[in-house]
Structure formats: structure tokens, C-alpha cells
Coordinates of C-alpha atoms and ligand atoms in Angstrom, one line a residue:
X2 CA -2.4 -22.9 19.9
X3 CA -0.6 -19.6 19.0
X4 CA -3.4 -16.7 17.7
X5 CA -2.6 -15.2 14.3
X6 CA -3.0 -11.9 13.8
X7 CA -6.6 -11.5 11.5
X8 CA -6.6 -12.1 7.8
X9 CA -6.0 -9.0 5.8
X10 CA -4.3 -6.9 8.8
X11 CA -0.5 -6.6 9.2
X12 CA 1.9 -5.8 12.0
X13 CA 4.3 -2.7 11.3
X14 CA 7.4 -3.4 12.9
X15 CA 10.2 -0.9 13.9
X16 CA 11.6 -0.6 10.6
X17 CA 8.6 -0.2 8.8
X18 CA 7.3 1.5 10.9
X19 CA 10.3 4.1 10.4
X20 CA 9.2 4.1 6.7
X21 CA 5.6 4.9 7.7
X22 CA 6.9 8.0 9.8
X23 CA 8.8 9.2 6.7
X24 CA 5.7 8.8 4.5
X25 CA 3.1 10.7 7.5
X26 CA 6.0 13.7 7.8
X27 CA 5.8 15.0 4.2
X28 CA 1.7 14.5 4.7
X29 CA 2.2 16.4 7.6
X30 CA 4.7 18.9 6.1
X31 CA 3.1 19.2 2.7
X32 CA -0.6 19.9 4.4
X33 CA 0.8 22.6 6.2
X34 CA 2.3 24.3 3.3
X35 CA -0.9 23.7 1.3
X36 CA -3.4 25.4 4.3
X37 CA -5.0 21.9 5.5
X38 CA -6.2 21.5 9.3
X39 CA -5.9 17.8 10.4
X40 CA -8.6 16.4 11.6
X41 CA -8.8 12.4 13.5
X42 CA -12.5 11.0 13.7
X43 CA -13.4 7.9 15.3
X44 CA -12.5 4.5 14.0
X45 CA -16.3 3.9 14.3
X46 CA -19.1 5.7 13.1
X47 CA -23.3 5.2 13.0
X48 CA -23.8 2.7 10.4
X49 CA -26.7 4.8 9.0
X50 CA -23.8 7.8 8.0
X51 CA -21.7 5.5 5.6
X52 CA -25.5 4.0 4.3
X53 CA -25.8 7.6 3.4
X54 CA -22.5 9.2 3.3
X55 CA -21.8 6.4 0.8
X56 CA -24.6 4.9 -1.1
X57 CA -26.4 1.8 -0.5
X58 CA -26.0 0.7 -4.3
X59 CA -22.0 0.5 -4.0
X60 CA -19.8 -2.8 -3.3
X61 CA -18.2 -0.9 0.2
X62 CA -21.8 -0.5 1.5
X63 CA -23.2 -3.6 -0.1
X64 CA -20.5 -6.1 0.6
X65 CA -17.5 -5.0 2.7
X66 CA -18.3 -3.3 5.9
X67 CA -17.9 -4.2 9.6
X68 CA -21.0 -4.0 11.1
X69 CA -21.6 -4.8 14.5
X70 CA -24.9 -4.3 17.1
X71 CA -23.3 -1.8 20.1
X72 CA -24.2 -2.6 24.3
X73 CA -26.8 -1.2 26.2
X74 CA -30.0 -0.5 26.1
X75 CA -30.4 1.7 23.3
X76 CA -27.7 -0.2 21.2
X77 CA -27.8 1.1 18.1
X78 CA -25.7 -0.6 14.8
X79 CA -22.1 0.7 14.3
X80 CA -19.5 0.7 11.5
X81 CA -15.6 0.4 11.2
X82 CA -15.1 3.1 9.3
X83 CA -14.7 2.2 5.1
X84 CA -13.5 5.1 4.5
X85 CA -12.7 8.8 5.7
X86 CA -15.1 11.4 3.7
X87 CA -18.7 10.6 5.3
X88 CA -16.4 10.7 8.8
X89 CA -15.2 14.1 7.7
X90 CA -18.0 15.3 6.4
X91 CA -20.4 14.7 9.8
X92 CA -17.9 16.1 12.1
X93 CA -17.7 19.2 9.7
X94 CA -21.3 19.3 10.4
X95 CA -21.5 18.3 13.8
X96 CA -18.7 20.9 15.4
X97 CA -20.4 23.6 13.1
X98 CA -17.2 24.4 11.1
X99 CA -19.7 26.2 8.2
X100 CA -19.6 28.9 10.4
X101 CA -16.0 29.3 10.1
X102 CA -14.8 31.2 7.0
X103 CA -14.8 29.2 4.0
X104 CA -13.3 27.4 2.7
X105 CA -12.5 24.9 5.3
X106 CA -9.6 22.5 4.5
X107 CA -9.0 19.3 6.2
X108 CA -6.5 16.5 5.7
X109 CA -6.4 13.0 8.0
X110 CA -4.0 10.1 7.9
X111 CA -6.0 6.6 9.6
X112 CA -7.1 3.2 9.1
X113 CA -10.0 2.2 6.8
X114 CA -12.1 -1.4 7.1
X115 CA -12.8 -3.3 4.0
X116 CA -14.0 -6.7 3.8
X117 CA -12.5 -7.9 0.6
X118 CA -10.3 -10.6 -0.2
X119 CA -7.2 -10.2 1.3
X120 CA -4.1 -9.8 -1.8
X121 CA -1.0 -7.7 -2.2
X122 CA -2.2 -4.2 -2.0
X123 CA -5.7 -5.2 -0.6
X124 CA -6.2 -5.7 2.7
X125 CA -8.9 -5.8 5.7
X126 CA -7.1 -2.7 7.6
X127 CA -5.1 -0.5 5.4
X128 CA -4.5 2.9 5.5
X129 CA -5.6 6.4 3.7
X130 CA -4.1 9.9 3.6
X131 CA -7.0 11.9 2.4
X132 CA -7.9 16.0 2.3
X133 CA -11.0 17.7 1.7
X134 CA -12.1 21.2 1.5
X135 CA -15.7 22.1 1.9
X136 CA -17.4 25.2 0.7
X137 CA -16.0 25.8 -2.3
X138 CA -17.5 25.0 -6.0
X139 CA -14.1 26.7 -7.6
X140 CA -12.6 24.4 -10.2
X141 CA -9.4 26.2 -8.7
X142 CA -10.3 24.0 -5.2
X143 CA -10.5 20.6 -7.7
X144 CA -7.4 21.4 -8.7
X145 CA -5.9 21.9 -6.0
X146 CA -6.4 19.1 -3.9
X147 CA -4.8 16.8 -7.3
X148 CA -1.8 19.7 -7.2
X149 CA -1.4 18.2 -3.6
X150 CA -1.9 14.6 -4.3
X151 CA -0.2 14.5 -7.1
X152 CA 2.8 16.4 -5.2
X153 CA 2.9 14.2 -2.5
X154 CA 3.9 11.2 -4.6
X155 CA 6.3 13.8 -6.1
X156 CA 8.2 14.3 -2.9
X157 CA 8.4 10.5 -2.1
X158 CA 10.5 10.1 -5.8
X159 CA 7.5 8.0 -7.4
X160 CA 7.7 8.5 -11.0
X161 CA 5.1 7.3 -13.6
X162 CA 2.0 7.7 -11.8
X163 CA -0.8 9.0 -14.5
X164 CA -3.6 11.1 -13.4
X165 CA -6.8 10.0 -14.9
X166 CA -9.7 12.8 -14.7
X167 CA -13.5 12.9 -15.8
X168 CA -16.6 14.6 -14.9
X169 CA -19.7 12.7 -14.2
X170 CA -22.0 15.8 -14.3
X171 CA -25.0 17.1 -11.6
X172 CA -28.0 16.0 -10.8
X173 CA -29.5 18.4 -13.9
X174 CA -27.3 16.6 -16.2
X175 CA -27.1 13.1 -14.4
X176 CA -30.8 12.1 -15.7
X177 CA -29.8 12.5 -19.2
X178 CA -26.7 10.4 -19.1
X179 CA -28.5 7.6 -17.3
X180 CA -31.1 7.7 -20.0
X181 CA -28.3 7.3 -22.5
X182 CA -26.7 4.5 -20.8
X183 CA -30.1 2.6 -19.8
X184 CA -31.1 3.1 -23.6
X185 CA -27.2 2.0 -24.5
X186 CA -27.2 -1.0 -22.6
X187 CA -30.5 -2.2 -22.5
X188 CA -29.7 -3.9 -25.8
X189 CA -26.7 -5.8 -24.3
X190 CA -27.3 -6.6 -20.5
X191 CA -27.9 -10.2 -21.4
X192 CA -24.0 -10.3 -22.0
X193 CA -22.8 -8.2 -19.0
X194 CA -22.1 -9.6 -15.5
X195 CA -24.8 -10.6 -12.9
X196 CA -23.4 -7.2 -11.0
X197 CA -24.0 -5.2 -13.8
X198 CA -27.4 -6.4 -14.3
X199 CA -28.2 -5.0 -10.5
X200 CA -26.8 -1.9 -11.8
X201 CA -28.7 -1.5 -15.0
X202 CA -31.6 -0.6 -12.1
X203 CA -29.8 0.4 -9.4
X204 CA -27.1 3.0 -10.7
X205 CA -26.2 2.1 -14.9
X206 CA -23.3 5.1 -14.5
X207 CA -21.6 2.4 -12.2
X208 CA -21.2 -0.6 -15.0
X209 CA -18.7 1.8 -17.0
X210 CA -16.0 1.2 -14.1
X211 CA -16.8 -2.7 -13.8
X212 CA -13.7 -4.6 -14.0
X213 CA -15.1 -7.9 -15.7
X214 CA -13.3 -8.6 -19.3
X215 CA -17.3 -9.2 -20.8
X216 CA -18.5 -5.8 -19.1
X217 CA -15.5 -3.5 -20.6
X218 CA -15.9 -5.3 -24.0
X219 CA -19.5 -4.3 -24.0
X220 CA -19.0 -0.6 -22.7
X221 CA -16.6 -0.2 -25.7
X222 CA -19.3 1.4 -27.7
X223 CA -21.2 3.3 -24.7
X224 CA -21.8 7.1 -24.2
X225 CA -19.6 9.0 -22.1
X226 CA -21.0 10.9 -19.3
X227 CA -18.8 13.8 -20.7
X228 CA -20.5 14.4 -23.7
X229 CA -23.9 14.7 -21.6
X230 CA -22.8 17.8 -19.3
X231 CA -25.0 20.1 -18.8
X232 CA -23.7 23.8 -19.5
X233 CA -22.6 24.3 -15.9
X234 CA -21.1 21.3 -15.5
X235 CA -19.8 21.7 -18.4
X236 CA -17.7 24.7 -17.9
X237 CA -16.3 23.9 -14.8
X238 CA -14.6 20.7 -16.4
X239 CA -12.8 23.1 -19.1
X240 CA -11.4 25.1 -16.1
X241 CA -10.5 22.3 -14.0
X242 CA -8.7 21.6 -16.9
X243 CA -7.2 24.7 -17.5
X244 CA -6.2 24.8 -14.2
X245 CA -4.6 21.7 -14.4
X246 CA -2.9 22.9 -17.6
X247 CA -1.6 26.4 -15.4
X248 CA 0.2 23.6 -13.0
X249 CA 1.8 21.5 -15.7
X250 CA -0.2 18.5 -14.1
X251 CA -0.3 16.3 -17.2
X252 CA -4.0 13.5 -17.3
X253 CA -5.5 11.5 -19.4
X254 CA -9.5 11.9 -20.1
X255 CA -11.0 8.9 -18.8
X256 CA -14.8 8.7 -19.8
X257 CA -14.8 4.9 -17.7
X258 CA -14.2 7.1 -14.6
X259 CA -17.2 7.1 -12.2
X260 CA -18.9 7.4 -9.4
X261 CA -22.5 6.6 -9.5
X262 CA -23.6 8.5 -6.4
X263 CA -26.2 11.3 -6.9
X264 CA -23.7 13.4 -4.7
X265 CA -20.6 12.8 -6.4
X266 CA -20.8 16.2 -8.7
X267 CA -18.7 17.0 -11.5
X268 CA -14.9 16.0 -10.8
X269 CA -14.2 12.2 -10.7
X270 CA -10.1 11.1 -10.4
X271 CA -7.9 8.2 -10.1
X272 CA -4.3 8.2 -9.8
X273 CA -3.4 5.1 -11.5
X274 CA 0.1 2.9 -11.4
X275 CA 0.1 1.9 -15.3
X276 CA 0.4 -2.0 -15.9
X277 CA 0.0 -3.0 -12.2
X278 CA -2.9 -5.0 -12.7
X279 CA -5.9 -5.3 -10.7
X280 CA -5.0 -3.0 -8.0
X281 CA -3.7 -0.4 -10.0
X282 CA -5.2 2.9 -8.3
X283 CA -3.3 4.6 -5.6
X284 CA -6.0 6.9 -4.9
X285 CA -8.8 8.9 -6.0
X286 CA -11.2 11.6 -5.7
X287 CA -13.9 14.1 -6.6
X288 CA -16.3 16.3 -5.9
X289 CA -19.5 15.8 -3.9
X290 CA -21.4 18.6 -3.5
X291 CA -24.6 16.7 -2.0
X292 CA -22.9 14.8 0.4
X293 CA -23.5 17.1 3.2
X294 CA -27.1 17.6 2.2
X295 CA -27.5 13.7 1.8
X296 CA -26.1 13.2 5.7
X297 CA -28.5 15.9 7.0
X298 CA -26.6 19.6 6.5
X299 CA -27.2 22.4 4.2
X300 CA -26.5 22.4 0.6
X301 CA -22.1 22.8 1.2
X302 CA -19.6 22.0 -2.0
X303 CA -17.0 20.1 -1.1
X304 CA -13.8 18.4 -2.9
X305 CA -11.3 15.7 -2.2
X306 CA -9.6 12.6 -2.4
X307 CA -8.4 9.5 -0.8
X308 CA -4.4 7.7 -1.4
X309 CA -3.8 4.4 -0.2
X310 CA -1.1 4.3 2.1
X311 CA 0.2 0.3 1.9
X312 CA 0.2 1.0 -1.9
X313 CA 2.4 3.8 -2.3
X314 CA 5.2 2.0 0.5
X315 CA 4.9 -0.7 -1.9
X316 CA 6.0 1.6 -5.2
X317 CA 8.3 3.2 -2.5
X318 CA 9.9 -0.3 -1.8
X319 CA 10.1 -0.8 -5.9
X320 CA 13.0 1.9 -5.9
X321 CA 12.5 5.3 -4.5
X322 CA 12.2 6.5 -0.8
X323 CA 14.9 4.1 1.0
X324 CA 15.1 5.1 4.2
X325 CA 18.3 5.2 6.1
X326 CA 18.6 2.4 9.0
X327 CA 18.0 3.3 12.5
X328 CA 20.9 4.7 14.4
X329 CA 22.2 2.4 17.4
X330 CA 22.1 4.3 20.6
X331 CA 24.9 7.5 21.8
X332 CA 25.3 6.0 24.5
X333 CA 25.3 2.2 26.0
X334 CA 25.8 1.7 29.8
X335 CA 27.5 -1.7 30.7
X336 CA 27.9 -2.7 34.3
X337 CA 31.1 -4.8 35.7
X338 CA 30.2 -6.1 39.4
X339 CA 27.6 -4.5 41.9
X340 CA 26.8 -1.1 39.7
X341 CA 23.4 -1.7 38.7
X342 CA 22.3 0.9 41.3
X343 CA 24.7 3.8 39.5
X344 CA 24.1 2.5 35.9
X345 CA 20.4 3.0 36.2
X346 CA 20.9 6.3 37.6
X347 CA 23.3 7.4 34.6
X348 CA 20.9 6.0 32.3
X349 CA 18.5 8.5 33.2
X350 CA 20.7 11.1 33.7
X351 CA 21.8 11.0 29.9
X352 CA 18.0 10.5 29.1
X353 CA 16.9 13.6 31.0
X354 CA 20.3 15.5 28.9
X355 CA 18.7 14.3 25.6
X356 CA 21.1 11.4 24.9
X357 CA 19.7 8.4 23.0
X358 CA 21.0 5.9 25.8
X359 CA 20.5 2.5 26.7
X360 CA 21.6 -0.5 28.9
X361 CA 21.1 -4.2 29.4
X362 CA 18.4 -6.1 31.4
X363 CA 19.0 -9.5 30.6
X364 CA 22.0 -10.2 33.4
X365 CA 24.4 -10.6 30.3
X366 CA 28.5 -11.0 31.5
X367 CA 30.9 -7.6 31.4
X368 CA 32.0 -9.3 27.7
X369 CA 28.6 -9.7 26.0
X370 CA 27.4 -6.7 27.3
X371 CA 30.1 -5.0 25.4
X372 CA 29.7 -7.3 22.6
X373 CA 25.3 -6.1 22.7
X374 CA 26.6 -2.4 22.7
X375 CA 28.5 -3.7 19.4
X376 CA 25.3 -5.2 17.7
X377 CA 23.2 -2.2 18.5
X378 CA 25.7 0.2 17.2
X379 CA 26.1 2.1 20.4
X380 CA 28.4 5.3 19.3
X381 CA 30.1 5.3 23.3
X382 CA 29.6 2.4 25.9
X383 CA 30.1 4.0 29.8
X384 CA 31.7 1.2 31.5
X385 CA 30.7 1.3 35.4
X386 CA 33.4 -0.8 37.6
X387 CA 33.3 -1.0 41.1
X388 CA 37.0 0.2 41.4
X389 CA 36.9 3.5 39.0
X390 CA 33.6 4.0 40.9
X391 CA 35.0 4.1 44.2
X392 CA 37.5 6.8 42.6
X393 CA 34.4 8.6 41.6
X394 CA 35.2 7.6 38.2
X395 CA 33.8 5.5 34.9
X396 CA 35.6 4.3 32.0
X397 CA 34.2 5.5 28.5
X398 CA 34.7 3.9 25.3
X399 CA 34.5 5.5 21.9
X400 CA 33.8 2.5 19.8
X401 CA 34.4 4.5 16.5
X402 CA 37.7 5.3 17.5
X403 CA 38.2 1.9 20.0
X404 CA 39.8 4.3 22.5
X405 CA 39.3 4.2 25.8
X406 CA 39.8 6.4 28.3
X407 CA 38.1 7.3 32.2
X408 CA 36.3 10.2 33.0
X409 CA 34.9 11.9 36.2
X410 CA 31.1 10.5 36.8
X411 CA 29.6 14.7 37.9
X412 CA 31.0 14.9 34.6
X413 CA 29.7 12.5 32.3
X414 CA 26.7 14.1 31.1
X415 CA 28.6 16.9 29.6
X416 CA 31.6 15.0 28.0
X417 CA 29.3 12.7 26.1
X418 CA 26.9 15.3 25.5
X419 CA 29.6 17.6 23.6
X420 CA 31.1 14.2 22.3
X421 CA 28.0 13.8 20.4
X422 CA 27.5 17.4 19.1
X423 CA 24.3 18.1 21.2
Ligands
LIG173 P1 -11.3 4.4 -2.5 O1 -11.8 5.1 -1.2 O2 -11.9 3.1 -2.8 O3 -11.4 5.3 -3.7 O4 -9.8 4.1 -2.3 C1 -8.8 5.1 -2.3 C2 -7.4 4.4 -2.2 O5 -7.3 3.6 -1.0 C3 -7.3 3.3 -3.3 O6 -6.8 3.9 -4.5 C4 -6.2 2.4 -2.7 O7 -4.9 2.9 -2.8 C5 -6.6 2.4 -1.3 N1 -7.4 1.3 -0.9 C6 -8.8 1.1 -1.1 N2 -9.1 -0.1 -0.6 C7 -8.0 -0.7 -0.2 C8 -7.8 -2.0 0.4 N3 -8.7 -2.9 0.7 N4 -6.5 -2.3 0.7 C9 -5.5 -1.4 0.6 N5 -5.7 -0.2 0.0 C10 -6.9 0.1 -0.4

């Protein structure tokens, strides 16, 4: 029986995977312009970080991660990582980067673990670009990590995305809004979701994002965590927004926008593809100013986000961003009787000189190897006879121009390498 890859993973072939390199470049490009280290942490982490770094009361802790028991004696329970933050955030701690100057700005690209049920643009493995900067409470650090998310989609031609932006307050303020809320929908639980009834308890900030049509009907009428901010909190939303206002970075107020945990601070956003249904966010972010505290580290700000990678190559694939196709080889090497000792020398002789080169291994006739060279688009084929090789010779083909002509094999090397501008 053949094995099938897992459910929810995917295979990038070559030509995706050319449209993935494009898409990590300007990550790569645009984090350098904007100050960002990069930073790659494991794949998997101590389960206990993301029950911390996360928040037991949230679906990605409660429903979707890939847990397993390690070896050994002291085996200890280990996580496929859900997400990149809580990863971050540790190894900030861990490799004492608060000691650097702040603040400190780090960007990854990687793949995230979700068990969820598999759909377009949700999957088991997919991938996330996502930057943070700790040690800074600024508003001017909130927005700049949206300036860069939102300029990354503007480099890849993506038009449309809307920003959506709220503030979900501090610990000072959070009491007062989950007091409004309980108070709010107390009245109504009996007609929200079985979910949302877990959350009335658990974390009521959390039933204003549900996605059920009952739930949103009910929240309708609900107070917004906006109107509860406490005077700090308060503030630092009006120059966020100012800021956001300096950069011509148009949002919409979202008061549904949250996230529930005690150390998600102030800044909550979403950058949302309108009308796309159901998986509609390409990313999102905020601040979290007691994450470091909750995973065991001093009291350190931090801001950030998170963009799913799949989902912007598929807005990419919906019109913008094509990516040329891949360029045949310079040069193909094609054998005619006993040269297989000479061609696999010239081979790497135009590798080692920097030519894109290649050859056959498949024992194909003179004819189809020429007609191989062909198919792959090879720009010159070096055609090694037995008789121009005892005259020290090969016969070269431009197969732009369909010329042929012989040249001298000591030099080879250099007639290609000028014939290709290099
Ligand atoms: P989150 O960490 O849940 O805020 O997710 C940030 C972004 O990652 C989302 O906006 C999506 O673009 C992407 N994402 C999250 N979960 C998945 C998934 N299961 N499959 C594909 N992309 C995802």
C-alpha cells in the first residue's frame, strides 16, 4: 500500500517552492531594513511553556496541540510548536537578551502545528512569518510592527487587506470589563454556544470573537472592552492611533477583537481578507506585556504579530506576485560514444566556473539527449564525440540561435562563461 503524506500537511514542490523563496526574500529584505534579528527556535518546546506562554482557557491549548511523552528516564511531555511567540519569548529569556540594549527586535519564518480540521487555508503544518520586539511599552513599537506587516503584503502587490485594531486594556482595567461582560451576558448565556458557556467562567472577553451565528447575534448589544480602558490604557490606544494616522495606515475599530489572556495588554490586530469567509484573517497581533512574567522572567513589554504564510500565497495565486518560471540550465552536456569519463569532468568544471550546468544519467541515445536539453531549456548543449575529442575538441550548440560550431575543450569554460555574460 502506498503511504500518503498526513492529513493537513502539504509537499512544496520545485515550483512552489520557487514562490515560497520569493515570499521569505522580501521577509528577509524587509526585516533587515526595519532593524529585526532572525531568530529559529526548535520545532518543539516543553509543553508546560505554550500551557503558559498561551493560556490554558484557549482552543490552541485546549484542543489543537501535538503532545507527545519524550524517552528516557526523565521524559518529560513535549509540544510541536502552535505557534512562535512563547518560543520567542523563552529563548529571549533563556540566552539573556534583556541584557542587550533595548529594544530587542526579532523576526522568524517556520512551521506551526495545529490540530484542526484540515480546509483551504487551514492546515495541520502551515507556516508563520512573525516579529516581535521586547522591551518597549511605546505605542510607536505597536505601530511599527503593523507598518511592517502591513508593508509586507504591500511589496507582494496584495491589495484590499483591511487592518482591524482594538485595545483590550491591562490587568487594572481588565477586571472592570469582565464585570461588564459577565453582568452583560449573564442574562443571555442560555442562548450562546456550549463554548461560550465554558467561557462565561473561564475568560467572558473571549465570547466577543466566537464565530457561531447565535453567539455574534447575542454580543450585538455587548460592551466593548474599549470603552472600559483605564486611563493608561487608555492613552496609549489614541497614540497608537495617531501613529497609525502619521503612516497613512488606514483600520477599522473593531471592539469584537480579543484576546482573553491576562497578558495580552492593550493592542489587539487582525489583518483581515474582506468577504473570504471563515478563514478570513491573514494574521494578527498585539501586545503582551506579561507574557515574559507569566513564563518565568521579569516584568518585559513586548509587541508583535503572526501572518500566515499558505494564506497569503493563496491571495498571491488570486492575481498578484507571479513568479517567472525556472530558467532551463546554461549549459547541458550530451555525450556521443565512450565520453562519459570527459563529460562528467566538464560538468564540474562549468559548476566549479559558476555555470548552471547539467547532463543525463538515464543512458538516453545522442538524439534524445539533445532532444532532454530541449525540454529543459538548456541555453548551450556541449556535445562530447569521440572524434572532435581526439582533436582535443567539442562541438557546442547555441540552441537560441541553432548554430553550431566546435571549440577547443582547455577552452570551454571561458567561451560559455563569456557566452552567458558571467
Ligand atoms: P494566530 O496565531 O492564530 O493568530 O494565527 C496567525 C495567522 O496564522 C492566521 O491569521 C493565519 O493566517 C495563520 N494560521 C493560523 N492557523 C492556521 C492553520 N491551521 N492553517 C493555516 N494558517 C493558519
Amino acid at each position: 500500500m502506498q503511504i500518503s503524506r498526513p492529513r493537513g500537511t502539504s509537499d512544496i514542490l520545485p515550483e512552489e517552492a520557487r514562490r515560497w523563496r520569493k515570499l521569505e526574500n522580501v521577509i528577509h529584505e524587509l526585516c533587515r531594513l526595519y532593524g529585526y534579528g532572525e531568530i529559529r527556535t526548535p520545532i518543539f518546546e516543553t509543553t508546560d511553556l505554550f500551557l503558559r506562554g498561551v493560556g490554558e482557557a484557549t482552543d490552541i491549548v485546549e484542543k489543537e496541540m501535538y503532545t507527545f511523552k519524550s524517552k528516557g528516564k526523565r521524559a518529560n511531555s513535549l509540544t510541536l510548536r502552535p505557534e512562535g511567540t512563547a518560543p520567542v519569548a523563552r529563548a529571549y529569556l533563556e540566552n539573556g537578551l534583556y541584557a542587550l540594549p533595548q529594544p530587542v527586535k526579532l523576526y522568524y519564518i517556520g512551521p506551526m502545528f495545529r490540530y484542526d480540521r484540515p480546509q483551504a487555508g487551514r492546515y495541520r503544518q502551515f507556516h508563520q512569518f512573525g516579529a516581535e520586539i521586547f522591551g518597549a511599552d511605546d505605542p510607536a513599537a505597536d505601530a511599527e510592527v503593523i507598518a511592517l506587516a502591513m508593508t509586507f503584503f504591500k511589496k507582494l502587490g496584495l491589495k484590499g487587506l483591511e487592518l482591524h485594531l482594538n485595545s483590550v486594556g491591562c490587568p487594572e482595567c481588565r477586571p472592570v470589563m469582565r464585570e461588564k461582560l459577565v453582568e452583560y451576558f449573564n442574562l443571555r448565556i442560555q442562548e450562546c454556544c456550549q463554548d461560550c458557556r465554558n467561557r462565561l467562567v473561564k475568560n467572558p472577553l473571549r465570547i466577543l470573537d466566537c464565530k457561531e451565528d447565535s453567539c455574534r447575534e447575542i454580543r450585538r448589544g455587548a460592551p466593548s472592552p474599549v470603552d472600559c480602558l483605564c486611563t493608561e490604557c487608555g492613552a496609549h490606544f489614541e497614540h497608537l492611533r495617531r501613529y497609525l494616522d502619521l503612516l497613512n495606515i488606514p483600520y477599522h475599530l473593531n471592539p469584537r477583537l480579543v484576546r482573553g489572556l491576562d497578558y495580552y495588554t492593550k493592542t489587539a490586530f487582525e489583518i483581515i481578507i474582506p468577504g473570504a469567509g471563515a478563514q478570513d484573517a491573514v494574521g494578527g497581533g498585539g501586545r503582551y506585556d506579561g507574557l515574559v512574567q507569566e513564563i518565568g522572567g521579569r516584568s518585559v513589554p513586548g509587541v508583535g504579530f503572526a501572518l500566515g504564510l499558505e494564506r497569503t500565497l493563496l491571495l498571491m495565486l488570486d492575481g498578484a506576485g507571479e513568479v517567472a518560471t525556472a530558467p532551463g540550465p546554461e549549459v547541458f552536456v550530451v555525450t556521443a560514444g565512450e565520453t562519459r569519463d570527459t563529460a562528467t569532468r566538464l560538468v564540474a568544471d562549468l559548476r566549479a566556473a559558476g555555470l548552471v550546468a547539467d547532463r543525463d544519467y538515464t543512458g538516453r541515445s545522442l538524439k534524445a539527449q539533445m532532444k532532454y536539453a530541449g525540454k529543459l531549456g538548456a541555453r548551450y548543449v556541449v556535445i562530447v564525440g569521440e572524434d572532435e575529442l581526439r582533436g582535443g575538441r567539442v562541438a557546442l550548440k547555441d540552441m537560441e540561435a541553432g548554430r553550431q560550431t566546435e571549440v577547443y575543450l582547455e577552452e570551454m569554460v571561458d567561451f560559455l562563461r563569456r557566452a552567458v555574460g558571467k
